Short mmCIF file of C-alpha atoms in Angstrom, two decimals:
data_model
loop_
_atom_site.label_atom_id
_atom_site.label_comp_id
_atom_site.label_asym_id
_atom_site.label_seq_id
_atom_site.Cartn_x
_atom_site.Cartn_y
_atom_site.Cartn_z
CA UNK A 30 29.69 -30.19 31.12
CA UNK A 31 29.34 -33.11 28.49
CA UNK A 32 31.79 -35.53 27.75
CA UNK A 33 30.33 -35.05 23.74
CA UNK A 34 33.52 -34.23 21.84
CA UNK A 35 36.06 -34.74 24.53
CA UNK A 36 36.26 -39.01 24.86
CA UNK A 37 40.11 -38.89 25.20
CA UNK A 38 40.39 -35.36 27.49
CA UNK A 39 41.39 -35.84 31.32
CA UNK A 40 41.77 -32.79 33.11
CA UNK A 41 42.90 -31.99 36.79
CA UNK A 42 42.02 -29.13 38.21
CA UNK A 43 44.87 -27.59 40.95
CA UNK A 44 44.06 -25.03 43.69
CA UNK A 45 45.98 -24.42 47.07
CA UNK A 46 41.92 -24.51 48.88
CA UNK A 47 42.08 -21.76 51.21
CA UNK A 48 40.34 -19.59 49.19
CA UNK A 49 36.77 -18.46 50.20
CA UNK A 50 36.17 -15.49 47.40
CA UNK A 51 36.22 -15.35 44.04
CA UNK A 52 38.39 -18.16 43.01
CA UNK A 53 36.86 -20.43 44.88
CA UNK A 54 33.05 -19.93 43.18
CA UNK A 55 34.75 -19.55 39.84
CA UNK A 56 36.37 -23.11 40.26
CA UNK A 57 33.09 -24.91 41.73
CA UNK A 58 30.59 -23.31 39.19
CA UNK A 59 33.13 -24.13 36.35
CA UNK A 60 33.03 -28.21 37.91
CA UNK A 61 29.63 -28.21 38.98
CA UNK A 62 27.68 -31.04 36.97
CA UNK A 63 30.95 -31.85 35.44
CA UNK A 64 31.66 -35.47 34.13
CA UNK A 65 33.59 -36.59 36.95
CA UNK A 66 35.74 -39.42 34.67
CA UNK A 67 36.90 -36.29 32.91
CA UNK A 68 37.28 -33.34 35.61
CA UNK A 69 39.00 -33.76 38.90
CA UNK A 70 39.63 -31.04 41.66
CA UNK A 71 43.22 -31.64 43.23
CA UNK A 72 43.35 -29.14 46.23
CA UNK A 73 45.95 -28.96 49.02
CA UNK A 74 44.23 -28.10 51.98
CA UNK A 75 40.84 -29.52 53.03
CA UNK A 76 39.21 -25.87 53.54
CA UNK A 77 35.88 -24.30 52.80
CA UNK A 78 36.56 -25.01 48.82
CA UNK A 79 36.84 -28.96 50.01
CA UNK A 80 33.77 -29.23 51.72
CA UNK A 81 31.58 -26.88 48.74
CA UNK A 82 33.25 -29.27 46.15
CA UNK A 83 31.94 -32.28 47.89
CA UNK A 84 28.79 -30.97 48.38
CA UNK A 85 27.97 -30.06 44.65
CA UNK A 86 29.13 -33.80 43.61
CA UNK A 87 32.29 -32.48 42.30
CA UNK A 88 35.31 -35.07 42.40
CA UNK A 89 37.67 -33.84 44.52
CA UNK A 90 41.49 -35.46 45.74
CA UNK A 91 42.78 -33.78 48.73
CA UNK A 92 46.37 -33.65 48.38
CA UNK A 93 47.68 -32.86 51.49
CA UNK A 94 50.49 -30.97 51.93
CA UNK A 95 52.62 -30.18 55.31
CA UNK A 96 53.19 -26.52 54.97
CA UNK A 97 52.67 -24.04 51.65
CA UNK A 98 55.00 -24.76 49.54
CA UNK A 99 55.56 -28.53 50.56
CA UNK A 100 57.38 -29.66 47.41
CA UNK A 101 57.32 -33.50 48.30
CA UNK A 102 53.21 -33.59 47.28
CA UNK A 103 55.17 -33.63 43.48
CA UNK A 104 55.54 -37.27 43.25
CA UNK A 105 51.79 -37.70 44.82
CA UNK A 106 50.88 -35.68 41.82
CA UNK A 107 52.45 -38.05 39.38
CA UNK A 108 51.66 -40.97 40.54
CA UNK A 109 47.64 -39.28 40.44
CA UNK A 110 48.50 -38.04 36.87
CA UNK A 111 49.65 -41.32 35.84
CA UNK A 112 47.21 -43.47 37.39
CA UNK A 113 44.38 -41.38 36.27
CA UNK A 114 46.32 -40.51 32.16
CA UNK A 115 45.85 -37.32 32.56
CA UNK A 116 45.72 -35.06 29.48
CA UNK A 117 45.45 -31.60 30.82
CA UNK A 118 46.49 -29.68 34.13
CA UNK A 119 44.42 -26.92 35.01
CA UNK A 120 45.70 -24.52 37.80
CA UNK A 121 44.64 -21.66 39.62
CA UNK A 122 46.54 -19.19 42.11
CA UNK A 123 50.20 -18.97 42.59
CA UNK A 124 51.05 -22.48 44.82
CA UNK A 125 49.30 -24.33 41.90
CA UNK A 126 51.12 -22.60 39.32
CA UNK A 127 54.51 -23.56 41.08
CA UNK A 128 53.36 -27.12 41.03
CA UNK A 129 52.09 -26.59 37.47
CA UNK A 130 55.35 -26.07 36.31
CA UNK A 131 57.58 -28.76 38.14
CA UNK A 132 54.93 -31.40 36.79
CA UNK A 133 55.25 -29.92 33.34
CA UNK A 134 59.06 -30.95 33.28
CA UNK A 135 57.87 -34.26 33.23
CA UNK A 136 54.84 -34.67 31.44
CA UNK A 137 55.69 -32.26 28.29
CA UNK A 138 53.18 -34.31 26.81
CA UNK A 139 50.47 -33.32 29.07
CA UNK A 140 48.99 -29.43 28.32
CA UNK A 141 49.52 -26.73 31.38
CA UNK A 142 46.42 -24.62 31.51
CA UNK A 143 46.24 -21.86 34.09
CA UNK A 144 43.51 -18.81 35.19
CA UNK A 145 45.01 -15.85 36.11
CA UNK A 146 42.38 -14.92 38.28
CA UNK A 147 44.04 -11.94 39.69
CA UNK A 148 46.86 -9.04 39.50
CA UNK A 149 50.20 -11.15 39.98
CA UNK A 150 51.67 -7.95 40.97
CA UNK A 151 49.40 -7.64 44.01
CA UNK A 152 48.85 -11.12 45.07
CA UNK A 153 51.81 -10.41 47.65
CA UNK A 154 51.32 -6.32 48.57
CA UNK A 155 52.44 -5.46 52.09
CA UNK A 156 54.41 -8.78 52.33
CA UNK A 157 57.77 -7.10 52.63
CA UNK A 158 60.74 -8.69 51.02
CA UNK A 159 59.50 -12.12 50.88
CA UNK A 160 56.14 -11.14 48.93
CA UNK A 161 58.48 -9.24 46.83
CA UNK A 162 60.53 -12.49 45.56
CA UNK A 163 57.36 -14.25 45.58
CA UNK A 164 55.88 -11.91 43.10
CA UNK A 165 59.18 -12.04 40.68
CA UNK A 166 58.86 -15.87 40.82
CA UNK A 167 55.48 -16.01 40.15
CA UNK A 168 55.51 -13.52 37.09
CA UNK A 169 58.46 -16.17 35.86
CA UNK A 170 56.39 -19.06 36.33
CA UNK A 171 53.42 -17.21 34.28
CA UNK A 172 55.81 -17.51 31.28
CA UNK A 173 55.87 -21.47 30.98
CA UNK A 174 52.21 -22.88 30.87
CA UNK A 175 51.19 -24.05 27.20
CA UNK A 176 47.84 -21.99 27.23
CA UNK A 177 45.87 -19.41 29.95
CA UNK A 178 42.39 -18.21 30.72
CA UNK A 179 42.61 -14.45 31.13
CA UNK A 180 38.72 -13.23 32.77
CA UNK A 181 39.37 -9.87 31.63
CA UNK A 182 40.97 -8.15 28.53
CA UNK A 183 42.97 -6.09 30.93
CA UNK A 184 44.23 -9.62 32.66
CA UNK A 185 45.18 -10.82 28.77
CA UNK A 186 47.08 -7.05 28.33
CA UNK A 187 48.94 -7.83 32.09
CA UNK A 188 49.91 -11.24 30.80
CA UNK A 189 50.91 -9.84 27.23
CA UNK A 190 53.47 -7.31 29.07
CA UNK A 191 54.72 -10.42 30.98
CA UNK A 192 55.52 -11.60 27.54
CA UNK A 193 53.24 -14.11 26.84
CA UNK A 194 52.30 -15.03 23.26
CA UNK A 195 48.75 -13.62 23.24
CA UNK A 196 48.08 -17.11 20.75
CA UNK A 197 48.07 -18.20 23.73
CA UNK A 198 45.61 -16.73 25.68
CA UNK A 199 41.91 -17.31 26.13
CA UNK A 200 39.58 -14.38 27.32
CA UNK A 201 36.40 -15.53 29.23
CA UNK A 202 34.32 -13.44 31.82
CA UNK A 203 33.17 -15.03 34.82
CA UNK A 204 29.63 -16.24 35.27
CA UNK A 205 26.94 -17.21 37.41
CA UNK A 206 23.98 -19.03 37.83
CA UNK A 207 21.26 -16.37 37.33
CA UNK A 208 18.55 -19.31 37.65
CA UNK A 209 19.49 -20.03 41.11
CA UNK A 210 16.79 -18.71 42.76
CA UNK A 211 18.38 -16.30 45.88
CA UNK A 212 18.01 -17.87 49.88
CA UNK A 213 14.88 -16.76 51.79
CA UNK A 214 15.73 -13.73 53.71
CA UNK A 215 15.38 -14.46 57.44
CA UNK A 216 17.85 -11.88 58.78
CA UNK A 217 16.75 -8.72 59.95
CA UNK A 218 18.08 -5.34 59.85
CA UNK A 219 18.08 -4.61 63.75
CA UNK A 220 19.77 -7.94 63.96
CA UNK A 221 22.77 -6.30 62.64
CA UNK A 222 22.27 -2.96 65.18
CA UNK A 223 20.71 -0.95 61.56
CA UNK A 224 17.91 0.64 61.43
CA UNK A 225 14.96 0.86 59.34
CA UNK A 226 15.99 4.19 57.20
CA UNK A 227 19.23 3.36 57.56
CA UNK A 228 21.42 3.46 53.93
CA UNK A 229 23.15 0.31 54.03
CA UNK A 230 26.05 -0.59 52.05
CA UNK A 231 27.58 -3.88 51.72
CA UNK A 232 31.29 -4.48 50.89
CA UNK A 233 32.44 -8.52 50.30
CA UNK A 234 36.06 -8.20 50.25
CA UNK A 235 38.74 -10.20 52.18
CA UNK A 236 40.56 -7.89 54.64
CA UNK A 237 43.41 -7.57 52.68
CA UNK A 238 45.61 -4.02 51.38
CA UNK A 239 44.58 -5.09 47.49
CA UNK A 240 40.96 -4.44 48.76
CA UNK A 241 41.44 -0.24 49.75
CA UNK A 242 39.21 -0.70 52.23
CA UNK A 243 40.74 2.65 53.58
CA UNK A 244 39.80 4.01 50.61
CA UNK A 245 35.93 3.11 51.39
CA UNK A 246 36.10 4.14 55.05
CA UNK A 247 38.13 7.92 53.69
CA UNK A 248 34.90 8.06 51.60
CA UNK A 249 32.38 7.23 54.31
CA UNK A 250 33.67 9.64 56.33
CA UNK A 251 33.28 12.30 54.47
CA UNK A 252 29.73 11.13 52.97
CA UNK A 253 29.06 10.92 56.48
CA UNK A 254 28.67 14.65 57.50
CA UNK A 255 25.65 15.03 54.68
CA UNK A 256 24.29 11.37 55.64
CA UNK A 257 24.46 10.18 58.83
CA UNK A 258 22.32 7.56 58.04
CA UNK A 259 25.04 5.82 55.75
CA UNK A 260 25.76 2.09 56.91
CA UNK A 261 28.77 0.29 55.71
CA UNK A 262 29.12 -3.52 56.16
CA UNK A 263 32.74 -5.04 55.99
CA UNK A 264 31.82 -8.76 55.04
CA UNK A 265 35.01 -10.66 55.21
CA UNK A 266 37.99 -11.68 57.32
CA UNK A 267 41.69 -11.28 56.71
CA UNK A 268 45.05 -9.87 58.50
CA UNK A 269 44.35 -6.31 58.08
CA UNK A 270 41.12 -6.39 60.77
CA UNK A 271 42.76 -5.13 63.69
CA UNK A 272 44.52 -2.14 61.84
CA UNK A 273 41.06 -1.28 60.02
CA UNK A 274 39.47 -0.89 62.70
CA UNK A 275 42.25 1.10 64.69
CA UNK A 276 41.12 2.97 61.46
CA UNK A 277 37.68 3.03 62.13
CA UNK A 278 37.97 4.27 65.84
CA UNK A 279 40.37 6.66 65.05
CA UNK A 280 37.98 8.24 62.24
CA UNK A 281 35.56 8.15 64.45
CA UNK A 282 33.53 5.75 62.34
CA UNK A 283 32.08 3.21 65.54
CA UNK A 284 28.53 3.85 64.76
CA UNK A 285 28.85 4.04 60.36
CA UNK A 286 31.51 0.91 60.47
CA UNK A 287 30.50 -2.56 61.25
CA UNK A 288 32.71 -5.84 61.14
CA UNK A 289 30.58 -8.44 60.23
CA UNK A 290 33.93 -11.31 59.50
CA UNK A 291 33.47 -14.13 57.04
CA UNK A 292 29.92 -15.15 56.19
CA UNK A 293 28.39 -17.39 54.69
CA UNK A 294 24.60 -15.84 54.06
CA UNK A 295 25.73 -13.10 51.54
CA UNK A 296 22.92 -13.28 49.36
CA UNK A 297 21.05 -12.44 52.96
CA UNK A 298 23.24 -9.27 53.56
CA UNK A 299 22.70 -8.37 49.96
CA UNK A 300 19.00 -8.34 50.66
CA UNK A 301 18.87 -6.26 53.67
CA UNK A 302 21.68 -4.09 51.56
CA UNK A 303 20.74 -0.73 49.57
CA UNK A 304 24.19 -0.94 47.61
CA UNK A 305 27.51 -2.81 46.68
CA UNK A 306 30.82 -1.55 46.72
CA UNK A 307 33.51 -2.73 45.46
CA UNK A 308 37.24 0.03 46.42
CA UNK A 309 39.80 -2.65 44.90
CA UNK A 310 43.36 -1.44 43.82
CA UNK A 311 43.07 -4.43 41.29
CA UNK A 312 41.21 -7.14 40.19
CA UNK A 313 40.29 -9.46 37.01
CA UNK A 314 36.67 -10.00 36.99
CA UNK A 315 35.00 -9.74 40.54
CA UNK A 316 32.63 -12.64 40.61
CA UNK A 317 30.73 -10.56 44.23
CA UNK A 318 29.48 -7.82 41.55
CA UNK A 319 27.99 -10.40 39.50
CA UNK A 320 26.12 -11.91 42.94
CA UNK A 321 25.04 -8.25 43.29
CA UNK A 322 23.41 -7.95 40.06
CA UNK A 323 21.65 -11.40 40.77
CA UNK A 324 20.33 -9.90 44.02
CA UNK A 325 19.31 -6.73 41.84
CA UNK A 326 21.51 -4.22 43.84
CA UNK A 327 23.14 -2.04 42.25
CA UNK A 328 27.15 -1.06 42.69
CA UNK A 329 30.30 1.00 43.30
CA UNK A 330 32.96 0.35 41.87
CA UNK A 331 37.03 0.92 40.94
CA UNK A 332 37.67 0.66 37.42
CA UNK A 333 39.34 -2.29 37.77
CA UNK A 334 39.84 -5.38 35.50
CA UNK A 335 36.88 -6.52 33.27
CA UNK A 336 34.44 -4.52 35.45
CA UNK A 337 33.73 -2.04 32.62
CA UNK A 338 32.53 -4.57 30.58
CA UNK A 339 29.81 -5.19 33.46
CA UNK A 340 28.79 -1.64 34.23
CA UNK A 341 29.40 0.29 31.12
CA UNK A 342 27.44 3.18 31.89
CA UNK A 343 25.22 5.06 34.78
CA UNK A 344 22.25 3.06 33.53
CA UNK A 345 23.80 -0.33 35.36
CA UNK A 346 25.74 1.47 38.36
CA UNK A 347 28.95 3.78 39.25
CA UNK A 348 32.55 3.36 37.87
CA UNK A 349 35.27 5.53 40.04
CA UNK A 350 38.85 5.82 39.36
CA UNK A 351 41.11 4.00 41.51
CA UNK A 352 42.54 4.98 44.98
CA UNK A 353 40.05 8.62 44.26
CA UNK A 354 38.04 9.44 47.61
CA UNK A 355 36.85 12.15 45.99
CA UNK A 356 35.53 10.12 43.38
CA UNK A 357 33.88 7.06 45.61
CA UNK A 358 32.28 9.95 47.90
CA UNK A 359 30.31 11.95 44.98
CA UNK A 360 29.09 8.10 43.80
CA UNK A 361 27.77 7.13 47.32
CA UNK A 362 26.14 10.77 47.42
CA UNK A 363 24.57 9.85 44.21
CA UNK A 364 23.30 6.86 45.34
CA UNK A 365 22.21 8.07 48.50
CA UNK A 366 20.55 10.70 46.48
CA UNK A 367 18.66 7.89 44.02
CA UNK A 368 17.62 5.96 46.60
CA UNK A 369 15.30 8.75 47.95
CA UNK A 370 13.98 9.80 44.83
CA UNK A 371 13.27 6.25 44.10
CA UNK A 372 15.49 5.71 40.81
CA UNK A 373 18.16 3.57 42.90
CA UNK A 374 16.10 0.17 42.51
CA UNK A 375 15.89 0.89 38.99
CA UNK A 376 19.80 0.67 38.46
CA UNK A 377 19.39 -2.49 40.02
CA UNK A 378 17.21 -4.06 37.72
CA UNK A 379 19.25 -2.92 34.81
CA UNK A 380 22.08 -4.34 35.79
CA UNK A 381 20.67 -7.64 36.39
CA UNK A 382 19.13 -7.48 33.14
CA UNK A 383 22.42 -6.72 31.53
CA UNK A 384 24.89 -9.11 33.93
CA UNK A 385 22.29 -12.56 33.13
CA UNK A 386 22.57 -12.00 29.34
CA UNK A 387 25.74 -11.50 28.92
CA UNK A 388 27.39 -13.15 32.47
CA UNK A 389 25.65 -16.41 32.65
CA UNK A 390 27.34 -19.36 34.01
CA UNK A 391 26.72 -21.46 30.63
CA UNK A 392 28.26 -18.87 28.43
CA UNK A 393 31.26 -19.05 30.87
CA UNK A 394 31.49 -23.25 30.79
CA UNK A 395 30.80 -23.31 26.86
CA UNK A 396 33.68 -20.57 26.49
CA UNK A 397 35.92 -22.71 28.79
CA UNK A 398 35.12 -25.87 27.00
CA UNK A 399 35.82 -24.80 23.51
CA UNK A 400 38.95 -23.63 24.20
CA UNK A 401 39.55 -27.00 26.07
CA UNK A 402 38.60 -28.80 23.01
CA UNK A 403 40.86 -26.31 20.77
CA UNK A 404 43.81 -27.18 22.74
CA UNK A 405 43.91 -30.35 22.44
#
């Protein structure tokens, strides 16, 4: 980013920084190169998002906080915000949004920008009662920021029936670096107890209910009886690993199913991959189907979010309804059934072709930044 344009704008960026998907690469390719007397990264937690920021010469302030919602980091934040005159707060996920909101109260003058960079609805599924009064307050929070990035159309609809004033609201699609050429492949396929003729699918999703992983392993299992030979890596960690693979066992999956927990090589496991899949109940703009594309592999997945806009027909990949088994089964046939007949790399290179024109990570900064300078 260039300071050209935006002498008198000081923007911090909030984020809890625990995440490791999504949000997290969204944030650190939006700050990357940044000008760092402009953009700041507040996070509270010094986790994996800490370390990447660092690393790609982002400024970063740890803020750290005693538990999750530790409500006495507030005055830390103001004294930051009016140390550093501030213009602009930026936040991203639900904790940041809460703190959003309180510092708002105080500095009307400064703008509240947030991302909604996933379902509010779902952020707390299968929490019980508490998830359920976190959800109501964080759809009441979502009313109160001055502007929002929305990384879908169908996010800027969900925040529309929340009764926002779609003014408001900023659409952008997520973006990557296409020119960042992908890590040399040193794993190996027997590495990772697969064979050589093996059809391996990958799946990066945290091990969480929004991700209907049961939903990919009901579909496995019953692609499994035509092909054996179908390989499904889980690529991610979360709470639900102990029940999925109670799952697994009990579906007699052992030998299709393997639990590979949080990595960091994914562009390695895409390369040694015939396939992404993506089974999510919801989602905004899934920045793991763009890494796909970049590794030229083509994809499953729900219908969920902005994802249309990335595979808009069976030229770039396969588009199955939510929660439909029977669905996600005949598309991993069909892939199956490409890959031997040799059109499956094809699909791959199309939707490459199609996700680096239109998905780039410079279209996604200059969108960001002219709605930056349009707000102010």
């Amino acid at each position: 980013m260039k300071k050209d344009g935006i002498s008198t704008m000081k923007v911090l960026h909030l984020n809890a920084g625990n995440d490791t998907g999504g949000g997290m690469t969204h944030i650190l390719d939006l700050l990357e190169n940044s000008d760092p007397t402009v953009f700041t990264l507040g996070i509270f937690e010094p986790g994996p998002i800490y370390q990447k920021a660092l690393e790609r010469g982002i400024r970063v302030k740890l803020f750290a906080t005693k538990k999750r919602y530790d409500l006495s980091v507030i005055q830390r934040l103001k004294k930051y915000i009016e140390a550093e005159q501030m213009t602009m707060i930026h936040t991203h996920g639900a904790r940041a949004n809460l703190y959003g909101y309180l510092l708002k109260k105080t500095y009307r003058e400064c703008k509240w920008v947030t991302t909604l960079h996933s379902n509010p609805y779902d952020d707390f599924l299968n929490r019980g009662l508490k998830g359920k009064a976190f959800t109501k307050l964080h759809l009441w929070l979502l009313k109160h920021p001055d502007y929002y990035f929305a990384i879908s159309n169908r996010s800027k609809e969900l925040l529309l029936s929340n009764g926002v004033d779609g003014s408001k609201v900023k659409t952008i699609f997520n973006g990557i670096d296409f020119n960042r050429q992908m890590q040399s492949c040193t794993l190996e396929r027997k590495g990772l107890g697969l064979e050589a003729n093996d059809f391996v699918i990958a799946m990066v999703a945290r091990l969480t209910p929004v991700k209907g992983h049961r939903i990919a392993l009901e579909a496995i299992s019953r692609v499994m009886a035509k092909a054996p030979q179908v390989k499904l890596l889980l690529i991610g960690d979360g709470f639900l690993e102990q029940e999925l693979k109670a799952f697994v066992n009990n579906k007699g999956l052992a030998k299709q199913i393997k639990f590979l927990g949080y990595r960091q090589d994914i562009d390695a496991l895409l390369q040694i991959s015939d396939l992404h899949l993506l089974s999510s109940l919801s989602e905004n703009f899934p920045i793991v189907l763009l890494e796909a594309a970049r590794a030229k592999k083509p994809v499953i997945s729900t219908d969920v979010g902005g994802v249309c806009e990335l595979i808009p027909s069976k030229d770039y990949g396969w588009l199955v309804p939510v929660k439909d088994v029977d669905a996600l089964a005949l598309a991993i046939e069909e892939a199956i059934n490409a890959h031997y007949v040799g059109s499956l790399k094809k699909i791959g290179e199309n939707l490459y072709k199609h996700a680096s024109r239109w998905f780039s990570v410079e279209h996604f900064r200059e969108n960001v930044m002219d709605a930056y300078k349009n707000w102010t």
